[in-house]
Short mmCIF file of C-alpha atoms in Angstrom, two decimals:
data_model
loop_
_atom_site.label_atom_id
_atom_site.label_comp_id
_atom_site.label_asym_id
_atom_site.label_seq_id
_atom_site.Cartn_x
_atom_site.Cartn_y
_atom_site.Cartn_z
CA UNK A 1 169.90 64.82 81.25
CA UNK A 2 171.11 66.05 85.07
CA UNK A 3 173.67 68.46 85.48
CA UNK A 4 177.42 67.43 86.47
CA UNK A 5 178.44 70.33 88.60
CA UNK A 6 176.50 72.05 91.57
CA UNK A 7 173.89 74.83 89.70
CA UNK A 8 172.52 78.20 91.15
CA UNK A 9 169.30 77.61 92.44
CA UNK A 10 167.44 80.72 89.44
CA UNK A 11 169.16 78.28 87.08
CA UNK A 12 167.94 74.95 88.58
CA UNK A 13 164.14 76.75 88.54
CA UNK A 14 164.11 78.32 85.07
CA UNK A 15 165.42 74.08 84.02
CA UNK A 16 162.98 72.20 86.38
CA UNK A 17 159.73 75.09 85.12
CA UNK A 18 161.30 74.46 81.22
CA UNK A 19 160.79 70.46 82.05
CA UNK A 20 156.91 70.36 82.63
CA UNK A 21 154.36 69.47 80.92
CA UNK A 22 151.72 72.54 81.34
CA UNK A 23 149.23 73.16 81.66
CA UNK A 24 150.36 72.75 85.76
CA UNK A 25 149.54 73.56 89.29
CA UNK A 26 152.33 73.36 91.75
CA UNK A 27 151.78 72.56 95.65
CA UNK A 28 155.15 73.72 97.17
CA UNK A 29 155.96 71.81 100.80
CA UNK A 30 157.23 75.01 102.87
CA UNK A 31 158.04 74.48 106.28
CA UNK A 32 159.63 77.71 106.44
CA UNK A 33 163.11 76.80 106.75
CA UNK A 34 165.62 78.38 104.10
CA UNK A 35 165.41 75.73 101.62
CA UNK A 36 161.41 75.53 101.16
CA UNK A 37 161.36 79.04 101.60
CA UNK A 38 163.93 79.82 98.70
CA UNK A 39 161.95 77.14 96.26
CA UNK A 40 158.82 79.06 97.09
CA UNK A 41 160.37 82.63 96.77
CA UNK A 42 162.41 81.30 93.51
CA UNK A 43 159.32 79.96 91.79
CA UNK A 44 157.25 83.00 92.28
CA UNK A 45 159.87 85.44 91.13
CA UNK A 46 160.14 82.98 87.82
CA UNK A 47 157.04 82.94 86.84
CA UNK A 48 156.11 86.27 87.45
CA UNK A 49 158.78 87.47 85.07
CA UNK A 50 157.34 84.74 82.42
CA UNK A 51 153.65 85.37 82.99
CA UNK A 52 152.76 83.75 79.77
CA UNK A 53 153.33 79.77 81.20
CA UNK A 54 150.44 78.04 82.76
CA UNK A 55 151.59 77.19 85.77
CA UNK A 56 149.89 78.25 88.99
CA UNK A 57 151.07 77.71 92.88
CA UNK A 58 149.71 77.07 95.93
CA UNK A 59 151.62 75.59 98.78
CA UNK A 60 151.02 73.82 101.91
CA UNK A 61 152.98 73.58 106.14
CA UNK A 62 152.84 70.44 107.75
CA UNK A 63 152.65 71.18 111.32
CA UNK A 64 153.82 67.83 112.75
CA UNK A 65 152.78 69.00 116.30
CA UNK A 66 156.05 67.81 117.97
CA UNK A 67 157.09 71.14 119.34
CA UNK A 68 155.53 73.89 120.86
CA UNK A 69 156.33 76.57 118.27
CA UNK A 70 155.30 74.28 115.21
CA UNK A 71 151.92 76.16 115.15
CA UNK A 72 153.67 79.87 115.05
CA UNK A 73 155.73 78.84 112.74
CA UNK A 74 153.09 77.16 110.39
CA UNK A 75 151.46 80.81 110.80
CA UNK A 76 154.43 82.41 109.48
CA UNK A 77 154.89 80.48 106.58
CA UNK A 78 150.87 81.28 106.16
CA UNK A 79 151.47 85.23 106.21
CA UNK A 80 154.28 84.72 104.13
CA UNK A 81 152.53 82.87 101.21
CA UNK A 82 149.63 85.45 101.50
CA UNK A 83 152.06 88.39 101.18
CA UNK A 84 152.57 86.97 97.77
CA UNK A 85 149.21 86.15 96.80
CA UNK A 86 149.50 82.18 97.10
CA UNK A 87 147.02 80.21 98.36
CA UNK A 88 147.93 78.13 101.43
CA UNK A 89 147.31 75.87 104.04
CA UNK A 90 148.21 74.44 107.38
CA UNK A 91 148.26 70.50 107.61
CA UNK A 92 148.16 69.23 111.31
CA UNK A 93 149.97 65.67 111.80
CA UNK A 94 146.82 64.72 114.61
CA UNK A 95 146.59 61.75 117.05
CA UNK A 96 148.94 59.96 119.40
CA UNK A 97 153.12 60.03 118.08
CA UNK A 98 155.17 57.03 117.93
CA UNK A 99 157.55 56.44 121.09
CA UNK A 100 160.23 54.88 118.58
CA UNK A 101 160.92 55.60 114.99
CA UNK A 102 159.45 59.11 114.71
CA UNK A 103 161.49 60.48 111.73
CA UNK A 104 159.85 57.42 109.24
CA UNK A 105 156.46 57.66 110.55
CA UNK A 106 156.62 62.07 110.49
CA UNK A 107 157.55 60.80 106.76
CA UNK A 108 154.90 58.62 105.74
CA UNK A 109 152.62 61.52 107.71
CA UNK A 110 154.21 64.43 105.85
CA UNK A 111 153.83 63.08 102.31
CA UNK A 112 150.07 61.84 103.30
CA UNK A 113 149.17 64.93 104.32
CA UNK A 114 150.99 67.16 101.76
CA UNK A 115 149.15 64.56 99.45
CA UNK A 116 145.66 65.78 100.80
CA UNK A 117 146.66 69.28 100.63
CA UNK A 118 147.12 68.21 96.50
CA UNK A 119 144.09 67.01 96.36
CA UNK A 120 142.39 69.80 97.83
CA UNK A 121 144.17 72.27 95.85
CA UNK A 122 143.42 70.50 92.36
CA UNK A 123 147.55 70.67 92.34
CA UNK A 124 149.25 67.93 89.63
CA UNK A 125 152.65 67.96 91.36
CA UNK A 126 153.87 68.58 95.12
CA UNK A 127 158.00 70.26 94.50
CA UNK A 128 159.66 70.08 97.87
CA UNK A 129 163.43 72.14 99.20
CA UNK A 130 165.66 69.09 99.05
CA UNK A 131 169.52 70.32 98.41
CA UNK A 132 172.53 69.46 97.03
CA UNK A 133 173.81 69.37 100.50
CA UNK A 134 170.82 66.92 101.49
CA UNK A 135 171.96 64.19 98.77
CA UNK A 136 175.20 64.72 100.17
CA UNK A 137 174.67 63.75 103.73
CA UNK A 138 172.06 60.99 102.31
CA UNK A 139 175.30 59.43 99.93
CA UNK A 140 177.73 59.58 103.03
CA UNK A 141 175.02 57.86 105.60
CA UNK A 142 174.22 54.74 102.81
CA UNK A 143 178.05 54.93 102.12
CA UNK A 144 178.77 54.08 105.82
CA UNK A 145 176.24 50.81 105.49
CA UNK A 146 177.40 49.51 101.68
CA UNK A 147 180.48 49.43 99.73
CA UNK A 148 177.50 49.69 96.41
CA UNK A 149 176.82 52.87 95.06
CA UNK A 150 174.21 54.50 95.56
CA UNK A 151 171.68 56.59 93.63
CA UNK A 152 170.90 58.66 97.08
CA UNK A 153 167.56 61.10 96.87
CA UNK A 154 165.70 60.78 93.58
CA UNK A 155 164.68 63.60 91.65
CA UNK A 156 161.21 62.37 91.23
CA UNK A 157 159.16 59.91 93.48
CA UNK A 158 155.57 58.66 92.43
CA UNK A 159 153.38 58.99 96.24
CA UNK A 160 150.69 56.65 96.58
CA UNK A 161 150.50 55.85 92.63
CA UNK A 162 149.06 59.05 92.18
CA UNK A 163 151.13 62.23 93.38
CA UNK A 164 154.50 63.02 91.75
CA UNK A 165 157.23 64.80 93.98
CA UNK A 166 159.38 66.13 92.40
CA UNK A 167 162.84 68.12 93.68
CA UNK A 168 164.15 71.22 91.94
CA UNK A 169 166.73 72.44 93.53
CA UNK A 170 168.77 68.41 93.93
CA UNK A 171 171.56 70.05 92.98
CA UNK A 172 171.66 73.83 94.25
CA UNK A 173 173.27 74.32 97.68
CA UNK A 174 172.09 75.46 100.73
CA UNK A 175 174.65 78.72 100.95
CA UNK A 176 173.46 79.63 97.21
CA UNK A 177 169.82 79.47 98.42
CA UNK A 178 170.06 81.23 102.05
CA UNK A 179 172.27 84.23 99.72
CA UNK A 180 169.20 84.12 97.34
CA UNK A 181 166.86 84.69 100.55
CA UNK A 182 169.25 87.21 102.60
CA UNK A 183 169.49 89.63 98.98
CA UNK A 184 165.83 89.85 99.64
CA UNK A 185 165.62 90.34 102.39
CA UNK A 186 163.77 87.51 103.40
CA UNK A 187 164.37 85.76 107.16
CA UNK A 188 163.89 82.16 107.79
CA UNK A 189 163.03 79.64 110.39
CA UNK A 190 165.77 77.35 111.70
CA UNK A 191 164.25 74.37 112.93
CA UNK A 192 166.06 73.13 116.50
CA UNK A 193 166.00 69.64 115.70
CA UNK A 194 168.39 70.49 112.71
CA UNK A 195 171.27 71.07 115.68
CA UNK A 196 170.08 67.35 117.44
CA UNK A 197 172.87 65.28 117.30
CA UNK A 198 170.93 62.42 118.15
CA UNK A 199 169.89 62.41 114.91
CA UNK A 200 172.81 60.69 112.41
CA UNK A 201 171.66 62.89 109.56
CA UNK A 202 172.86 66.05 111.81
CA UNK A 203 176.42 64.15 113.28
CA UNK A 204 176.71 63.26 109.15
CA UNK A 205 176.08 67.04 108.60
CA UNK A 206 178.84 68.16 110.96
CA UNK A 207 180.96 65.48 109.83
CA UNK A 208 180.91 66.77 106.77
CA UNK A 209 181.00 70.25 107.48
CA UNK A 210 184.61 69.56 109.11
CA UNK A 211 186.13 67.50 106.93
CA UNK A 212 184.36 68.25 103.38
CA UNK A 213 182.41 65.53 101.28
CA UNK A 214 183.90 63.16 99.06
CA UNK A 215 182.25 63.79 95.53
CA UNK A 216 180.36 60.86 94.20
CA UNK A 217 179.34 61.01 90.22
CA UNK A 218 175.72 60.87 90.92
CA UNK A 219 174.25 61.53 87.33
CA UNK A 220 176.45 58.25 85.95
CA UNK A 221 174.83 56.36 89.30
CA UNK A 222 171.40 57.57 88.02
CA UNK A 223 171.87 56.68 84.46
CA UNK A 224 173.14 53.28 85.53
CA UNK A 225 170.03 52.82 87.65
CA UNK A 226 167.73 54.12 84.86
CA UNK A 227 169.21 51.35 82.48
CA UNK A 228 169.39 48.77 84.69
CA UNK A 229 164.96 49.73 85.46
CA UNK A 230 164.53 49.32 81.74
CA UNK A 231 166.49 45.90 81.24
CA UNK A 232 164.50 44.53 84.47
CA UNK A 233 161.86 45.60 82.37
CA UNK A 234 162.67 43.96 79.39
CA UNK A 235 163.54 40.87 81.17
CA UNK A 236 160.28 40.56 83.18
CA UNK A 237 158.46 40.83 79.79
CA UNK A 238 160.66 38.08 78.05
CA UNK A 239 161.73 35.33 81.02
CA UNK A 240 158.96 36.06 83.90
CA UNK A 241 155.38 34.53 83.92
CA UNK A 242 152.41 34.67 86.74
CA UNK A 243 149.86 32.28 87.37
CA UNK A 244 146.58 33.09 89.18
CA UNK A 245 148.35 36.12 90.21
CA UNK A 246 149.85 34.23 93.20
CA UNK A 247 152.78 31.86 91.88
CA UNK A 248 155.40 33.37 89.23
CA UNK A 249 157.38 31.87 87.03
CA UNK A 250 161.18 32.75 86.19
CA UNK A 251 161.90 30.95 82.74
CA UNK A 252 165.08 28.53 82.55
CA UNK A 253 166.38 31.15 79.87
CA UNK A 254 165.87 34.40 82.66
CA UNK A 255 168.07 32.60 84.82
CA UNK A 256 171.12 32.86 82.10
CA UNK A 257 170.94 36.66 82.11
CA UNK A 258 173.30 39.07 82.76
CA UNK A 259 174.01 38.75 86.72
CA UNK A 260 173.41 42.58 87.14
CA UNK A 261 169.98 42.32 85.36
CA UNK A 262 168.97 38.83 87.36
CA UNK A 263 170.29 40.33 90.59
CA UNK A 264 167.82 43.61 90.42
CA UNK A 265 165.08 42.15 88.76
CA UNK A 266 165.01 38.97 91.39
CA UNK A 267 165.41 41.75 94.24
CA UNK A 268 162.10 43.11 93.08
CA UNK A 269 160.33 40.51 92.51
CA UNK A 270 161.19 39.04 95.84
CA UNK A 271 160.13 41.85 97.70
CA UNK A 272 156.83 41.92 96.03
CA UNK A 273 155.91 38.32 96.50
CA UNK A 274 156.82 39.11 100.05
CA UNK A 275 155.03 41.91 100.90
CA UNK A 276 158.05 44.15 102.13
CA UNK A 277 158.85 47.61 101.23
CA UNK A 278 162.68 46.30 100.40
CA UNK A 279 164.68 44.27 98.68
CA UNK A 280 166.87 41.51 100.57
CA UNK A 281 169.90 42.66 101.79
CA UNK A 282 173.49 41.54 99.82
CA UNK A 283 174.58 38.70 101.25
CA UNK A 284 170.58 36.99 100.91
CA UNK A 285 170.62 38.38 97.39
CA UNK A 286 173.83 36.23 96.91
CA UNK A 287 172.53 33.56 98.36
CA UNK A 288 169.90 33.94 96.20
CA UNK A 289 171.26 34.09 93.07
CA UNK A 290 174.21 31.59 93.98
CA UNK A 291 170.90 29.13 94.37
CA UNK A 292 168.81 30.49 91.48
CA UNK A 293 171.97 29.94 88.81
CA UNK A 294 173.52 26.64 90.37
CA UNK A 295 171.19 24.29 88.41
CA UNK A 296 170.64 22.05 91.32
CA UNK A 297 166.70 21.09 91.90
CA UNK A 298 165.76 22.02 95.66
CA UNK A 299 163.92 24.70 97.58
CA UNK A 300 165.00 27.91 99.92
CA UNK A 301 162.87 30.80 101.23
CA UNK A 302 164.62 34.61 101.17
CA UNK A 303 162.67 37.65 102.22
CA UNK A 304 159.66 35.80 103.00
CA UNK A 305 159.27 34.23 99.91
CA UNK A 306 160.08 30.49 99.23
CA UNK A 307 161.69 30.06 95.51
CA UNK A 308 161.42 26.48 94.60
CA UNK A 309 163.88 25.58 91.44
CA UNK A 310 162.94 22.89 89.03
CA UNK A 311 164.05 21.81 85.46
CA UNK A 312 160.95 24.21 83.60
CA UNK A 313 162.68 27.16 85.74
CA UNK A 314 162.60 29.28 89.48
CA UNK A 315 159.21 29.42 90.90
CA UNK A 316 157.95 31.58 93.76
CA UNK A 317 155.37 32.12 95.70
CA UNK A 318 154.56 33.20 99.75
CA UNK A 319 155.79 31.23 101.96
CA UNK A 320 153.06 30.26 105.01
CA UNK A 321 154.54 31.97 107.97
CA UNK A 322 153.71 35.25 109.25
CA UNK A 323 150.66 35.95 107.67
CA UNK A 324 148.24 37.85 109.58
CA UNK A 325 144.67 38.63 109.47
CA UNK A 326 142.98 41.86 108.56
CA UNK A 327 139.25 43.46 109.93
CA UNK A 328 137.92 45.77 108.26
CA UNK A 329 135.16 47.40 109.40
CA UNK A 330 132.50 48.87 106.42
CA UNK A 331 134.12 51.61 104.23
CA UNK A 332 137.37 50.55 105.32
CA UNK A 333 140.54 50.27 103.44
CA UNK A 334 143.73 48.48 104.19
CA UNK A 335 146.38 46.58 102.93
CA UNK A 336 147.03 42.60 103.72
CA UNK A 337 150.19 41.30 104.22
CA UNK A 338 151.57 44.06 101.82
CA UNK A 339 150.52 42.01 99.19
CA UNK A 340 146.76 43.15 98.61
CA UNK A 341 145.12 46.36 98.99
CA UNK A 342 141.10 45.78 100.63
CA UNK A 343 138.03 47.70 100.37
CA UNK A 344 135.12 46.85 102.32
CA UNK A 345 132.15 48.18 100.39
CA UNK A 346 129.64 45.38 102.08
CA UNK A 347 127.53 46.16 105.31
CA UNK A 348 129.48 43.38 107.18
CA UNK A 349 132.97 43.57 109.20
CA UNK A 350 135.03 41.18 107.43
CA UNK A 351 138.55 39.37 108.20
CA UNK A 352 140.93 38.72 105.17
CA UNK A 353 142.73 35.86 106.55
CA UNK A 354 144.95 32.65 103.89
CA UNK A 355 142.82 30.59 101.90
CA UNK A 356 144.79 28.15 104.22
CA UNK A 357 143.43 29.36 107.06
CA UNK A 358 140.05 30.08 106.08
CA UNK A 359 137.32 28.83 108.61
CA UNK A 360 135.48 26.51 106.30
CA UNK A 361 137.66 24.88 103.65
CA UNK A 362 135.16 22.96 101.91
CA UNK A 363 133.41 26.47 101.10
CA UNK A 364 136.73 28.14 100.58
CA UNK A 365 136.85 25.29 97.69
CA UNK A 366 133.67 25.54 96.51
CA UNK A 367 132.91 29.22 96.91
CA UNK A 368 134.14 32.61 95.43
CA UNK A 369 135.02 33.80 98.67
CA UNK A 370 138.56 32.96 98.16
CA UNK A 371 139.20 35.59 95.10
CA UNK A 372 140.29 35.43 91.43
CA UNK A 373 143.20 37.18 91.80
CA UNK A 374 144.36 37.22 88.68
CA UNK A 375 144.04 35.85 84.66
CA UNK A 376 146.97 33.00 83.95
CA UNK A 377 148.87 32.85 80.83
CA UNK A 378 146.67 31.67 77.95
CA UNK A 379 149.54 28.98 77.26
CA UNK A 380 148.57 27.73 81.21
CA UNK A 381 145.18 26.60 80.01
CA UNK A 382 144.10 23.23 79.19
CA UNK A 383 140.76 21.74 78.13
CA UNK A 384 140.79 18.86 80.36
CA UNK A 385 141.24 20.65 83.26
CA UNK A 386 141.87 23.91 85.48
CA UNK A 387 144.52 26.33 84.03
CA UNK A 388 146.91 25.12 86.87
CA UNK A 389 147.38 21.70 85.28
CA UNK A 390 151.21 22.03 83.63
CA UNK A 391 152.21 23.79 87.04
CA UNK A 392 154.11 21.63 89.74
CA UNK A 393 152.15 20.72 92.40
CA UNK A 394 153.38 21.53 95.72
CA UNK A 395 154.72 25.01 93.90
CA UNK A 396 150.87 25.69 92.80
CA UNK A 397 149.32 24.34 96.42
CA UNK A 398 151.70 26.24 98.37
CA UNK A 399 151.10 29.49 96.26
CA UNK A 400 146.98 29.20 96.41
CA UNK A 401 147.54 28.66 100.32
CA UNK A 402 148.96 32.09 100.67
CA UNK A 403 146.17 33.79 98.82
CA UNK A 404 143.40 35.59 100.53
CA UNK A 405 139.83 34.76 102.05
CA UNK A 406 137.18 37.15 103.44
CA UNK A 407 135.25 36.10 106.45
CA UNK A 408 132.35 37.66 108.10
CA UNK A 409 131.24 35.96 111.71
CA UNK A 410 131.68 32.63 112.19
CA UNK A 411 132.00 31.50 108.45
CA UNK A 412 133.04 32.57 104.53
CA UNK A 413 131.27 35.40 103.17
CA UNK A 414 128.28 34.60 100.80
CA UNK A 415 129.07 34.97 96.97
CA UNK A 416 127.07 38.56 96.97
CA UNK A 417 129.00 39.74 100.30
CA UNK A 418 132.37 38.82 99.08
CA UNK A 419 131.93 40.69 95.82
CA UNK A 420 131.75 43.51 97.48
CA UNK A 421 135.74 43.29 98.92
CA UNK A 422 137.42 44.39 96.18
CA UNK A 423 141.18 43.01 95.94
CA UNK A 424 143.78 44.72 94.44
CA UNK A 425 147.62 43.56 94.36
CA UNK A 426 149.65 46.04 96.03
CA UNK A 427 153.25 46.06 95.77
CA UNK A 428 154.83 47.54 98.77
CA UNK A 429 158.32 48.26 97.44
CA UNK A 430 156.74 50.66 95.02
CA UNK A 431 152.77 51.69 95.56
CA UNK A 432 153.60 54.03 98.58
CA UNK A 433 157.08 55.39 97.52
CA UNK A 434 158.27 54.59 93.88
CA UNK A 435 161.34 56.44 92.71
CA UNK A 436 161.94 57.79 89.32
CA UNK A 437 164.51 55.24 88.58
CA UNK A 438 162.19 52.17 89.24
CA UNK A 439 159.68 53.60 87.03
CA UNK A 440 160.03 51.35 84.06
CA UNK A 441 160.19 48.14 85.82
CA UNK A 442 156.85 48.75 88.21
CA UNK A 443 155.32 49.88 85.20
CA UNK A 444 155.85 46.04 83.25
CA UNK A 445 155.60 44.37 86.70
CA UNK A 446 152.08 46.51 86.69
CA UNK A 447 150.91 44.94 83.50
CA UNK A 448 152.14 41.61 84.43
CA UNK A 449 149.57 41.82 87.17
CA UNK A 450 146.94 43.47 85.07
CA UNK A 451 147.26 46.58 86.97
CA UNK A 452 145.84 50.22 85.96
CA UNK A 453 149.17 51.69 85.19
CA UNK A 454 151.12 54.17 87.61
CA UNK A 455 150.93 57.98 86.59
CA UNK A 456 153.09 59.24 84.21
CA UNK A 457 155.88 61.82 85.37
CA UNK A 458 154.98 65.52 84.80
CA UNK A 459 158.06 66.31 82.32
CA UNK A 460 158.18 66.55 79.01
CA UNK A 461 160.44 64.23 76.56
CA UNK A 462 162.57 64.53 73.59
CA UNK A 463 163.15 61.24 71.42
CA UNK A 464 161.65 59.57 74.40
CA UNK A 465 163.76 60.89 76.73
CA UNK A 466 162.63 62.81 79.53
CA UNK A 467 164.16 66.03 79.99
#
């Protein structure tokens, strides 16, 4: 399925064009430094000598606007693309930059605006110039923080539930691509911040450089990971339950499972009830699961999330603190307590704020302002009462306090207003960024919460396998 050993980068783009699913347009991220530069050069040159595949390019330059040549450059990479007939364009990062943690926010702004660049395009899939020597540096950096190992860059990330990005040339390296480049003739832009050594990917880059990188088996690490996605995902559909899309349910029986299994799966779950874009670190996740397996009754709260144990199994829900309100204006969009994604489609601004901090309660009790959120097991419902009879009390109250409320002015929105929020549950350790190897599991957490289902990767399959 990946390749053991380091592959010449014509070999890694005749595999990765033999792996789609075509028809296909391609949107290749070029910054104009050797490695885009090489994917773009490599996949022209490949599919003009096979003119008979449907595939198509176009490509897109993010200008970030964080040095005074980015716009020259951006133009370069422009003339370039045209000088092979491939439609481009120039994406400008606009507005006011961070003071602290520019490199994650010029990340979530690259991907956003290669994103649009898709859209515009009509492209299915964005490819970007990730290198063998990039997974490198990225193995030795999360080696320096965690004896685990780790799966490093994926070769495929879902953006946004919508955009696959996928990386050809994972395991080319950057000499084999800048000889590729330099046999053509073809110069390159070396990007300054690349020599910064306030940057710990550049000291890890030197590092390495000098003293040579300790090989890590990285296809076993992402077969492992793959497995471990699909037995979360097996285990969420046999031992996991979720009422009123607020308060889930791990069965006695889940909590018996193979540690491994328990230990991702409870990771995942935690972050999502949470609203974080990670999982607890190790010594909370033993904590955790220490707690979850010890049969002993009581309560604790990890990652934002309060897990309260009882004899019919591990319940959790949101804990109270830290939950803060959101405005949106009409037509906006936004996402509340990384939890639920809003859309204002009334003529009102509105405030998504807890159920138990809505301004009127008794209308919060009576009304539809404070959402459905979600349909309970059929086994949940009773005829002589509410669906949440069965369900322990103070686990059910707590969970309903967390849930959201839409306000407009001084009280609830009317039922006709509040229709017109929608509410979707967003899960922000996958809906933004979800790797290849976590496919499986979002995908049964997504039909646990009666979620359209995330897009399928671009690849083809034999016996079920992706290539």
């Amino acid at each position: 399925m990946f390749p053991e050993d380091p592959i010449s980068p014509e070999a890694a783009i005749d595999r990765f064009l033999a792996s789609l699913k075509t028809p296909v347009r391609i949107l290749v991220a070029i910054s104009g430094g050797s490695d885009s530069s090489g994917l773009l050069l490599l996949l022209h040159e490949a599919l003009k000598a096979a003119p008979d595949l449907s595939i198509s390019l176009c490509a897109a330059t993010v200008d970030h606007a964080l040095r005074d040549e980015s716009a020259d450059e951006a133009c370069r990479v422009a003339t370039l693309c045209a000088s092979m007939g491939i439609p481009h364009r120039t994406m400008v990062w606009q507005g006011e930059k961070p003071k602290t943690g520019i490199l994650a926010a010029a990340r979530e702004a690259r991907y956003g605006l290669l994103a649009e660049a898709a859209e515009a395009f009509d492209a299915d899939l964005i490819v970007t110039g990730h290198t063998l020597d990039d997974q490198r540096e990225t193995l030795h950096m999360r080696g320096m923080r965690t004896e685990q190992i780790s799966t490093g860059i994926a070769d495929a990330v879902l953006f946004d539930r919508h955009f696959w990005i996928l990386r050809p040339l994972l395991f080319s390296t950057r000499a084999d691509i800048r000889r590729f480049l330099t046999a053509r003739s073809v110069a390159w832009i070396d990007d300054p911040s690349n020599e910064d050594v306030k940057y710990e990917r550049v000291r890890t880059r030197r590092q390495l450089s000098a003293e040579g990188a300790a090989e890590t088996n990285i296809c076993r690490a992402w077969e492992e990971r793959l497995a471990l996605s699909s037995d979360g995902a097996e285990w969420l559909h046999r031992h996991f339950r979720l009422h009123g899309g607020l308060l889930g349910q791990v069965m006695p029986g889940g909590l018996r499972q193979d540690r491994r299994v328990l230990d991702y799966a409870l990771g995942r779950l935690t972050a999502v009830f949470g609203g974080q874009s990670f999982v607890p670190g190790r010594k909370q996740m033993e904590r955790l699961l220490a707690f979850a397996t010890g049969g002993k009754s009581g309560r604790m709260t990890v990652g934002r999330v309060v897990f309260d144990l009882r004899r019919d199994g591990l319940y959790l829900a949101r804990e109270s603190r830290g939950i803060l309100p959101l405005v949106l204006r009409s037509g906006e969009a936004g996402v509340w307590d990384g939890r639920f994604k809003a859309r204002n489609r009334s003529s009102e601004t509105v405030e998504i704020t807890t159920r138990a901090g809505a301004v009127n309660e008794a209308t919060m009790r009576n009304g539809p302002s404070a959402p459905d959120l979600g349909s309970p097991d059929s086994d949940d419902r009773q005829d002589n009462g509410g669906w949440s009879q069965g369900l322990p009390k103070a686990a059910w109250k707590r969970a309903a306090a967390s849930g959201p409320a839409i306000s407009a002015g001084q009280g609830l929105l009317l039922p006709e207003f509040a229709r017109s929020v929608d509410l979707t549950p967003h899960f922000a350790a996958f809906d933004r960024f979800l790797t290849r190897f976590d496919f499986t599991f979002a995908e049964r957490l997504s039909a646990v919460f009666s979620r359209v289902p995330y897009a399928e990767p671009p690849l083809r399959s034999i016996d079920g396998k992706t290539i």
